[in-house]
């Protein structure tokens, strides 16, 4: 109820605000009607189950989610996953997986994982959504062309079998599908229909046409499913066993991850359109609770729907009242108009899904990334797309994210620089403290960037380029924001190897966080062993004398390196820590 309270506090339920939200909710409900049935059929369930999902899931997300204007329900993104789960485990298996996914989403929200999920790279998201679009498009060929049912476990097998079945297409079904597609796309150009959703125009027009002429061989909701029950569903606990729960852990996790990504993407789009700010963790909790309850009343997994959320905002929706009104509109449809749904041809629903598949594929965005993005990002996009279509969505997302992480680490490692400071540069920095020469055998390196496991190689490579070992090696760490444990361990190994070869290593200018980590790892303790070389001793002695003459600090402004050099000298002669 957080979003409702926030909307009330912001004055969204005041005079002049209620009517626009109610109107927006009715419009979204009309848009959701054909989509909910189409998504349900494509997911391997009955059409009324899509309506139940939109009603119950949509209501709970509007009331308990983290966005004021989010509209939830069945979505195209889920089709590929849900259809596979339904085919393998049945409706009860799908509903159990939905409940488990809901629990996972609640845990994600309670552990504040909402912010983490936002960092999934764009090439991965575009790749798998485009792949899902292709799967939906090909999956609707059967109903669009009136083809017989075909088999095939994998995508390429189904595709080939559909191609072989094309000579058996039903002409009447194909013509009705083409008419439906044209109405979905262009009905808004007809005078008087500009504000009527294209899918609704297509569904009503084609249903009336078929009711009048009764074309042979055209499948309808009545002939395929026996119509839609009038009224709301009762409570139903799906049957399951411990073995089935273990078996469904993988599909449930996939549903939870995709649901989280889809809902948070929708909420971000809504923020950009409406100027709001959603609570990502509360959104996951709301989505999770919706997915726990919806399967208990005949539904299946739901998530935030970007297109319906955008429709809500464009038509004046500013509060959860619009989302609640959308669910009440669907309730009224089931109660009063359910008998009329029997004559709806499946062809019109497949045409609607053709448009959904095209929109999901984001062809222009996909092509733009291919043309403009770095080659590594293009490779991640294409690999994710191919794996989504020909392998599995879980594999695609996992591999896509792993490749993106590896690419990011490679770029981070390449950005870390280890530079040797030249003699002239050192003289300029030490000149103000009366040190006019740099002793022989002294090398100073500066590390710039995060020192993690991928960057240590840069240090080793730089040290190898010196050819001869110095007597003293100073590593300046002022531009190192953090170190990880692998970087610390490898740094310790490098220091140990240098000390065995008689090289004295000093670290300076580390920030508090890095210094604390080096103390904890034992690196600073390691530096306290051994003595300075004879050649470096005069330089330290002169620095110590300089400090004695100026106990309150050096006069004038010294460079950061000079200041830290003197501080390091003082710590050494006082037998304190170095660094």
XYZ file of C-alpha atoms in Angstrom:
579
model
C 0.000 0.000 0.000
C 3.085 2.242 -0.019
C 2.460 3.661 -3.485
C -1.175 4.389 -2.629
C -0.144 6.304 0.504
C 2.555 8.184 -1.419
C 0.117 9.046 -4.194
C -2.389 10.309 -1.609
C 0.322 12.366 0.081
C 1.245 13.884 -3.295
C -2.398 14.877 -3.865
C -3.069 12.373 -6.648
C -6.505 11.513 -5.217
C -7.691 15.125 -4.960
C -10.402 16.802 -6.980
C -9.616 16.834 -10.664
C -7.310 13.808 -10.364
C -9.786 10.959 -9.940
C -11.555 11.121 -13.306
C -8.389 11.157 -15.475
C -7.083 8.086 -13.625
C -10.383 6.245 -13.996
C -10.503 7.007 -17.731
C -6.866 5.923 -18.157
C -7.605 2.684 -16.277
C -10.594 1.866 -18.504
C -8.525 2.467 -21.647
C -5.694 0.260 -20.362
C -8.235 -2.428 -19.436
C -9.583 -2.386 -23.002
C -6.029 -2.647 -24.361
C -5.194 -5.480 -21.950
C -8.244 -7.575 -22.875
C -7.036 -9.058 -26.193
C -3.382 -9.072 -25.073
C -4.107 -11.073 -21.913
C -5.932 -13.774 -23.885
C -3.301 -13.827 -26.641
C -0.409 -14.147 -24.187
C -2.226 -16.890 -22.288
C -2.835 -18.986 -25.405
C 0.760 -18.480 -26.586
C 1.988 -19.582 -23.136
C 0.110 -22.871 -23.414
C -2.724 -21.952 -21.020
C -6.403 -21.125 -21.454
C -7.426 -17.581 -22.500
C -9.353 -16.887 -19.276
C -6.195 -17.602 -17.281
C -4.581 -14.627 -18.961
C -7.493 -12.487 -17.794
C -7.213 -13.840 -14.241
C -3.498 -13.013 -14.289
C -4.141 -9.461 -15.471
C -6.856 -8.960 -12.831
C -5.197 -10.410 -9.735
C -1.572 -9.720 -10.599
C -2.372 -6.255 -11.929
C -4.348 -5.311 -8.816
C -1.658 -6.469 -6.390
C 1.193 -4.762 -8.231
C -0.748 -1.497 -8.381
C -1.546 -1.717 -4.657
C 1.755 -3.133 -3.331
C 4.417 -2.294 -5.907
C 6.997 0.470 -5.960
C 5.673 2.504 -8.910
C 2.557 4.654 -8.955
C 1.749 4.026 -12.610
C 2.963 0.471 -13.227
C 0.536 -1.848 -15.046
C 1.224 -5.555 -14.608
C -0.138 -8.707 -16.185
C 0.819 -11.346 -18.745
C 3.632 -10.172 -21.035
C 5.237 -11.289 -24.252
C 8.622 -11.639 -22.576
C 7.326 -14.588 -20.551
C 5.863 -16.524 -23.479
C 8.999 -18.462 -24.425
C 9.638 -19.537 -20.825
C 6.056 -20.254 -19.779
C 5.226 -22.238 -22.915
C 8.207 -24.522 -22.262
C 7.291 -25.008 -18.593
C 3.646 -25.709 -19.452
C 4.587 -28.236 -22.126
C 6.920 -30.099 -19.774
C 5.218 -29.822 -16.376
C 1.581 -28.945 -17.137
C -0.516 -26.076 -15.768
C 0.012 -27.129 -12.149
C 3.772 -27.173 -12.691
C 3.624 -23.705 -14.219
C 1.646 -22.374 -11.270
C 4.009 -23.939 -8.722
C 6.964 -22.403 -10.571
C 5.147 -19.065 -10.478
C 4.646 -19.263 -6.708
C 8.314 -20.180 -6.202
C 9.371 -17.308 -8.458
C 7.202 -14.969 -6.401
C 8.973 -16.056 -3.222
C 12.334 -15.444 -4.875
C 11.241 -11.954 -5.933
C 10.140 -11.116 -2.389
C 13.546 -12.259 -1.088
C 15.299 -10.149 -3.752
C 13.320 -7.106 -2.690
C 13.876 -7.668 1.031
C 17.630 -8.107 0.484
C 17.675 -4.894 -1.585
C 18.690 -6.504 -4.864
C 16.617 -4.046 -6.890
C 19.536 -1.703 -7.520
C 21.837 -4.566 -8.581
C 19.495 -5.794 -11.309
C 19.628 -2.383 -12.957
C 23.251 -3.032 -13.909
C 22.510 -5.821 -16.400
C 24.165 -4.495 -19.602
C 21.992 -3.125 -22.398
C 23.402 -5.488 -25.113
C 22.268 -8.458 -22.998
C 18.752 -7.030 -22.480
C 18.311 -6.084 -26.143
C 19.732 -9.441 -27.239
C 17.368 -11.620 -25.244
C 14.264 -9.454 -25.841
C 14.940 -9.538 -29.584
C 15.385 -13.301 -29.378
C 12.089 -13.666 -27.516
C 10.440 -11.571 -30.243
C 11.668 -14.003 -32.893
C 10.420 -16.988 -30.871
C 6.961 -15.402 -30.471
C 6.796 -14.517 -34.166
C 7.584 -18.027 -35.383
C 5.414 -19.588 -32.654
C 2.335 -17.792 -34.028
C 2.660 -19.088 -37.589
C 0.370 -22.013 -36.811
C -2.639 -19.875 -35.834
C -1.856 -17.044 -38.268
C -1.843 -19.340 -41.309
C -4.147 -22.072 -39.984
C -1.416 -24.716 -40.145
C -1.696 -28.144 -38.492
C 0.122 -28.718 -35.197
C 3.800 -29.563 -35.682
C 6.378 -31.119 -33.399
C 9.983 -30.345 -32.627
C 11.819 -30.005 -29.345
C 14.142 -27.202 -30.453
C 13.506 -23.945 -32.279
C 15.204 -24.938 -35.519
C 13.209 -28.191 -35.625
C 9.889 -26.388 -35.117
C 10.836 -23.799 -37.717
C 11.676 -26.437 -40.305
C 8.474 -28.402 -39.609
C 6.393 -25.212 -39.950
C 8.032 -24.467 -43.294
C 7.214 -27.985 -44.474
C 3.576 -27.529 -43.354
C 3.017 -24.293 -45.316
C 1.301 -26.018 -48.292
C -1.486 -26.965 -45.835
C -2.329 -23.378 -44.825
C -5.986 -22.407 -44.506
C -6.818 -19.585 -46.923
C -9.722 -18.140 -44.883
C -7.638 -18.103 -41.705
C -4.723 -16.439 -43.490
C -6.942 -13.724 -44.992
C -8.554 -13.009 -41.609
C -5.084 -12.813 -40.049
C -3.886 -10.340 -42.668
C -7.033 -8.224 -42.169
C -6.468 -8.316 -38.401
C -2.839 -7.277 -38.824
C -3.816 -4.323 -41.021
C -6.447 -3.193 -38.509
C -4.025 -3.427 -35.590
C -1.485 -1.309 -37.462
C -3.653 1.211 -39.308
C -7.104 1.474 -37.679
C -5.981 4.619 -35.845
C -5.952 6.395 -39.250
C -9.680 5.780 -39.712
C -11.835 8.738 -38.726
C -13.607 8.109 -35.438
C -11.242 5.295 -34.408
C -8.160 7.363 -33.587
C -8.472 6.797 -29.826
C -9.664 3.177 -29.973
C -6.837 0.663 -29.456
C -5.935 -1.153 -32.670
C -6.004 -4.647 -31.100
C -9.571 -4.051 -29.875
C -10.706 -2.798 -33.301
C -9.214 -5.865 -34.958
C -10.705 -8.291 -32.428
C -14.225 -6.843 -32.662
C -14.248 -6.408 -36.460
C -12.847 -9.839 -37.321
C -15.017 -11.574 -34.692
C -18.176 -9.955 -36.128
C -17.092 -10.868 -39.666
C -16.546 -14.497 -38.743
C -19.805 -14.639 -36.740
C -21.707 -13.538 -39.821
C -20.030 -15.731 -42.456
C -18.778 -18.733 -40.400
C -15.698 -19.415 -42.505
C -14.699 -23.061 -42.766
C -11.630 -24.231 -40.913
C -11.167 -21.042 -38.857
C -10.269 -21.901 -35.250
C -11.891 -19.828 -32.504
C -11.667 -19.636 -28.730
C -14.901 -21.626 -28.591
C -13.686 -24.418 -30.877
C -10.235 -24.614 -29.279
C -11.049 -24.024 -25.597
C -14.827 -24.323 -25.248
C -15.260 -20.600 -24.527
C -14.482 -18.518 -21.443
C -16.220 -19.210 -18.107
C -18.450 -16.409 -16.879
C -17.401 -15.182 -13.431
C -14.292 -15.089 -11.306
C -12.156 -18.121 -10.380
C -12.110 -19.846 -7.001
C -9.116 -20.699 -4.830
C -7.068 -23.603 -6.153
C -3.870 -24.987 -4.627
C -1.794 -26.630 -7.388
C -0.662 -30.180 -6.695
C 3.021 -30.700 -6.136
C 5.613 -32.876 -4.450
C 9.067 -32.195 -2.959
C 10.637 -33.806 -6.016
C 8.639 -31.536 -8.326
C 9.674 -28.455 -6.318
C 13.351 -29.344 -6.740
C 12.746 -30.002 -10.424
C 11.118 -26.582 -10.858
C 13.866 -24.571 -9.124
C 15.572 -23.763 -12.435
C 12.423 -22.583 -14.278
C 11.283 -20.653 -11.188
C 14.596 -18.820 -10.972
C 14.393 -17.972 -14.672
C 10.860 -16.606 -14.238
C 11.950 -14.584 -11.201
C 14.984 -13.068 -12.937
C 13.124 -12.198 -16.127
C 10.189 -10.857 -14.129
C 12.507 -8.661 -12.079
C 14.290 -7.313 -15.141
C 11.054 -6.673 -17.052
C 9.251 -4.992 -14.162
C 12.191 -2.724 -13.276
C 12.675 -1.773 -16.926
C 8.985 -0.895 -17.130
C 9.228 1.148 -13.926
C 12.256 3.030 -15.284
C 10.402 3.805 -18.520
C 7.453 5.022 -16.441
C 9.731 7.297 -14.403
C 11.046 8.870 -17.587
C 7.562 9.456 -18.983
C 5.755 10.552 -15.811
C 8.572 12.261 -13.916
C 8.160 9.895 -10.951
C 10.722 7.874 -8.991
C 9.994 4.251 -8.237
C 11.245 2.143 -5.320
C 12.951 -0.807 -7.027
C 13.036 -3.030 -3.932
C 9.361 -2.416 -3.125
C 8.546 -3.111 -6.767
C 10.198 -6.526 -6.504
C 8.282 -7.254 -3.289
C 5.000 -6.233 -4.920
C 5.727 -8.339 -8.012
C 6.675 -11.261 -5.786
C 3.479 -11.132 -3.730
C 1.437 -10.869 -6.927
C 3.099 -13.978 -8.338
C 2.529 -15.894 -5.115
C -1.199 -15.136 -5.035
C -2.113 -15.130 -8.755
C -1.488 -18.879 -9.382
C -3.746 -19.700 -6.405
C -6.660 -18.220 -8.362
C -6.074 -19.768 -11.760
C -3.456 -17.367 -13.100
C 0.213 -17.687 -14.027
C 3.328 -15.488 -13.612
C 2.921 -11.780 -14.328
C 5.274 -8.815 -14.526
C 5.311 -5.137 -15.405
C 4.062 -4.486 -18.947
C 5.938 -1.640 -20.630
C 3.392 -0.986 -23.421
C 0.382 -0.959 -21.083
C 2.228 1.186 -18.536
C 3.074 3.679 -21.297
C -0.556 3.659 -22.447
C -1.644 4.384 -18.884
C 0.660 7.409 -18.598
C -0.228 8.806 -22.035
C -3.918 8.730 -21.155
C -3.555 10.594 -17.860
C -2.782 7.867 -15.326
C -0.869 9.329 -12.371
C -1.749 7.047 -9.425
C -2.409 3.384 -8.551
C -6.127 4.129 -9.062
C -5.599 3.762 -12.816
C -4.077 0.293 -12.421
C -6.888 -0.791 -10.075
C -9.515 0.554 -12.519
C -7.865 -1.454 -15.313
C -8.407 -4.654 -13.316
C -12.048 -3.743 -12.556
C -12.617 -3.212 -16.285
C -11.401 -6.751 -16.962
C -13.625 -8.091 -14.160
C -16.657 -6.442 -15.778
C -15.669 -7.956 -19.132
C -15.561 -11.488 -17.719
C -18.807 -11.105 -15.800
C -20.878 -9.568 -18.577
C -19.217 -10.355 -21.914
C -17.587 -13.774 -21.478
C -20.119 -15.659 -23.701
C -19.287 -13.406 -26.650
C -15.618 -14.450 -26.552
C -16.334 -17.895 -28.004
C -16.439 -16.512 -31.552
C -13.076 -14.716 -31.371
C -10.835 -16.286 -34.049
C -7.375 -17.351 -32.907
C -6.122 -15.690 -36.099
C -6.805 -12.220 -34.722
C -4.897 -13.006 -31.519
C -1.932 -14.307 -33.516
C -1.928 -11.098 -35.581
C -1.824 -9.067 -32.372
C 1.155 -11.152 -31.213
C 2.900 -10.528 -34.540
C 2.891 -6.822 -33.693
C 3.995 -7.549 -30.109
C 6.882 -9.644 -31.435
C 7.971 -6.860 -33.785
C 7.889 -4.277 -30.993
C 9.831 -6.570 -28.652
C 12.505 -7.199 -31.263
C 13.403 -3.497 -31.339
C 14.881 -3.896 -34.795
C 15.988 -0.254 -35.065
C 17.650 -0.309 -31.642
C 19.278 -3.674 -32.435
C 20.634 -2.369 -35.752
C 21.823 0.858 -34.100
C 23.869 -1.089 -31.535
C 25.374 -3.251 -34.277
C 26.402 -0.152 -36.264
C 27.639 2.112 -33.474
C 28.646 0.064 -30.443
C 32.181 -1.266 -29.792
C 32.820 -4.658 -31.318
C 32.842 -6.413 -27.956
C 29.338 -5.116 -27.154
C 28.112 -6.126 -30.602
C 29.495 -9.623 -30.040
C 27.708 -9.867 -26.659
C 24.449 -8.694 -28.279
C 24.599 -11.232 -31.114
C 25.709 -14.125 -28.893
C 22.863 -13.430 -26.427
C 20.367 -13.198 -29.304
C 21.486 -16.462 -30.943
C 21.544 -18.380 -27.662
C 18.062 -17.102 -26.748
C 16.614 -18.323 -30.038
C 18.471 -21.582 -30.516
C 19.400 -22.668 -26.986
C 17.699 -21.340 -23.858
C 16.938 -17.967 -22.301
C 18.703 -18.862 -19.034
C 21.868 -19.890 -20.861
C 21.687 -16.780 -23.019
C 21.345 -14.330 -20.128
C 23.978 -16.070 -17.987
C 26.555 -16.205 -20.769
C 25.721 -12.667 -21.891
C 26.194 -11.271 -18.385
C 29.416 -13.257 -17.847
C 30.846 -12.016 -21.145
C 29.859 -8.448 -20.265
C 31.547 -8.745 -16.855
C 34.729 -10.160 -18.413
C 34.750 -7.381 -20.991
C 34.275 -4.762 -18.264
C 37.154 -6.215 -16.244
C 39.362 -6.241 -19.331
C 38.605 -2.562 -19.908
C 39.186 -1.757 -16.233
C 42.516 -3.582 -16.260
C 43.570 -1.771 -19.429
C 42.731 1.568 -17.806
C 45.161 0.957 -14.903
C 48.484 2.637 -15.622
C 51.835 1.977 -13.951
C 54.242 4.762 -14.876
C 57.862 5.275 -13.890
C 58.637 8.836 -12.742
C 61.713 10.249 -14.438
C 64.709 11.783 -12.666
C 63.855 15.337 -13.724
C 60.298 14.981 -12.472
C 61.516 13.690 -9.097
C 64.073 16.521 -8.763
C 61.331 19.093 -9.316
C 59.160 17.501 -6.636
C 61.977 17.256 -4.032
C 63.645 20.597 -4.762
C 61.670 22.572 -2.162
C 62.974 20.444 0.713
C 66.660 20.980 -0.045
C 67.188 17.631 -1.762
C 68.963 18.433 -5.003
C 69.745 14.998 -6.346
C 68.103 11.629 -6.610
C 70.373 8.841 -5.343
C 71.471 6.145 -7.749
C 69.393 2.970 -7.572
C 66.105 4.719 -6.718
C 63.017 4.070 -8.850
C 59.589 5.588 -8.272
C 56.470 4.174 -9.894
C 52.994 5.660 -9.757
C 49.926 3.411 -10.020
C 46.757 5.015 -11.355
C 43.446 3.171 -11.205
C 41.833 0.363 -9.179
C 44.444 -2.248 -8.255
C 42.599 -5.533 -8.695
C 43.572 -8.937 -9.985
C 43.310 -7.881 -13.617
C 45.710 -4.950 -13.147
C 48.612 -6.564 -11.281
C 50.022 -7.807 -14.578
C 50.603 -4.157 -15.556
C 52.842 -3.677 -12.501
C 54.798 -6.861 -13.168
C 55.260 -5.875 -16.812
C 56.485 -2.395 -15.830
C 58.993 -3.802 -13.326
C 60.340 -6.255 -15.880
C 61.083 -3.374 -18.256
C 63.646 -1.923 -15.791
C 66.109 -4.717 -16.772
C 68.232 -4.138 -13.601
C 66.967 -4.224 -10.039
C 66.980 -0.866 -8.190
C 68.134 -0.527 -4.576
C 64.953 1.299 -3.583
C 61.532 1.007 -5.230
C 58.824 3.473 -4.167
C 55.221 2.807 -5.236
C 52.964 5.851 -5.104
C 49.348 4.845 -4.470
C 47.630 8.241 -4.296
C 45.501 7.488 -7.374
C 44.488 3.953 -6.367
C 40.832 4.122 -5.184
C 40.644 0.508 -3.970
C 42.387 -2.889 -3.912
C 40.775 -6.321 -3.931
C 42.141 -9.387 -2.138
C 43.686 -10.839 -5.288
C 45.449 -7.568 -5.991
C 46.694 -7.438 -2.390
C 47.992 -11.003 -2.510
C 49.758 -10.511 -5.819
C 51.238 -7.223 -4.588
C 52.539 -9.087 -1.552
C 54.116 -11.701 -3.830
C 55.763 -9.016 -5.971
C 57.171 -7.276 -2.859
C 58.441 -10.609 -1.515
C 60.234 -11.420 -4.790
C 61.819 -7.966 -4.914
C 62.981 -8.187 -1.287
C 64.594 -11.559 -1.945
C 66.578 -9.889 -4.725
C 67.729 -7.157 -2.314
C 65.284 -4.467 -3.429
C 63.787 -2.306 -0.677
C 60.105 -1.494 -1.401
C 58.268 1.530 -0.016
C 54.578 2.356 -0.385
C 53.279 5.887 0.076
C 50.236 8.133 -0.348
C 47.634 5.354 -0.001
C 44.175 6.487 1.056
C 42.701 5.316 4.353
C 40.703 2.480 2.797
C 43.642 1.086 0.851
C 46.005 1.516 3.831
C 43.591 -0.395 6.087
C 43.374 -3.235 3.598
C 47.157 -3.435 3.296
C 47.509 -3.570 7.088
C 44.919 -6.328 7.293
C 46.671 -8.291 4.534
C 50.030 -7.958 6.332
C 51.723 -6.037 3.527
C 52.765 -3.053 5.660
C 54.168 -5.380 8.312
C 56.141 -7.088 5.586
C 57.679 -3.716 4.596
C 59.032 -3.099 8.096
C 61.604 -5.884 7.742
C 65.175 -5.174 6.483
C 67.289 -2.034 6.239
C 67.705 0.651 3.635
C 70.716 0.485 1.371
C 73.758 2.621 2.158
C 73.159 4.784 -0.896
C 69.656 5.705 0.227
C 70.629 6.360 3.875
C 72.044 9.899 3.230
C 68.804 10.946 1.581
C 66.803 9.738 4.589
C 69.266 11.357 6.989
C 68.950 14.703 5.223
C 65.167 14.380 5.313
C 65.307 13.590 9.044
C 67.507 16.641 9.721
C 65.124 18.793 7.706
C 62.235 17.588 9.847
C 64.173 18.383 13.025
C 64.694 21.961 11.839
C 61.001 22.345 11.038
C 59.098 20.411 13.740
C 55.837 22.214 12.904
C 55.983 21.200 9.302
C 57.887 22.396 6.232
C 57.554 26.083 5.282
C 55.736 26.941 2.098
C 53.807 24.525 -0.092
C 55.486 21.281 -0.966
C 54.334 18.817 -3.556
C 52.183 15.964 -2.370
C 54.989 13.521 -3.032
C 57.518 15.602 -1.071
C 55.162 15.889 1.883
C 54.491 12.163 1.892
C 58.176 11.432 1.437
C 58.972 13.391 4.604
C 56.113 11.764 6.499
C 57.358 8.354 5.417
C 60.889 9.235 6.593
C 59.595 10.382 9.991
C 57.620 7.149 10.452
C 60.664 5.082 9.526
C 62.986 6.773 12.040
C 60.299 6.533 14.738
C 59.898 2.785 13.989
C 56.257 3.321 13.039
C 54.348 2.004 10.052
C 55.422 2.945 6.566
C 52.675 3.941 4.122
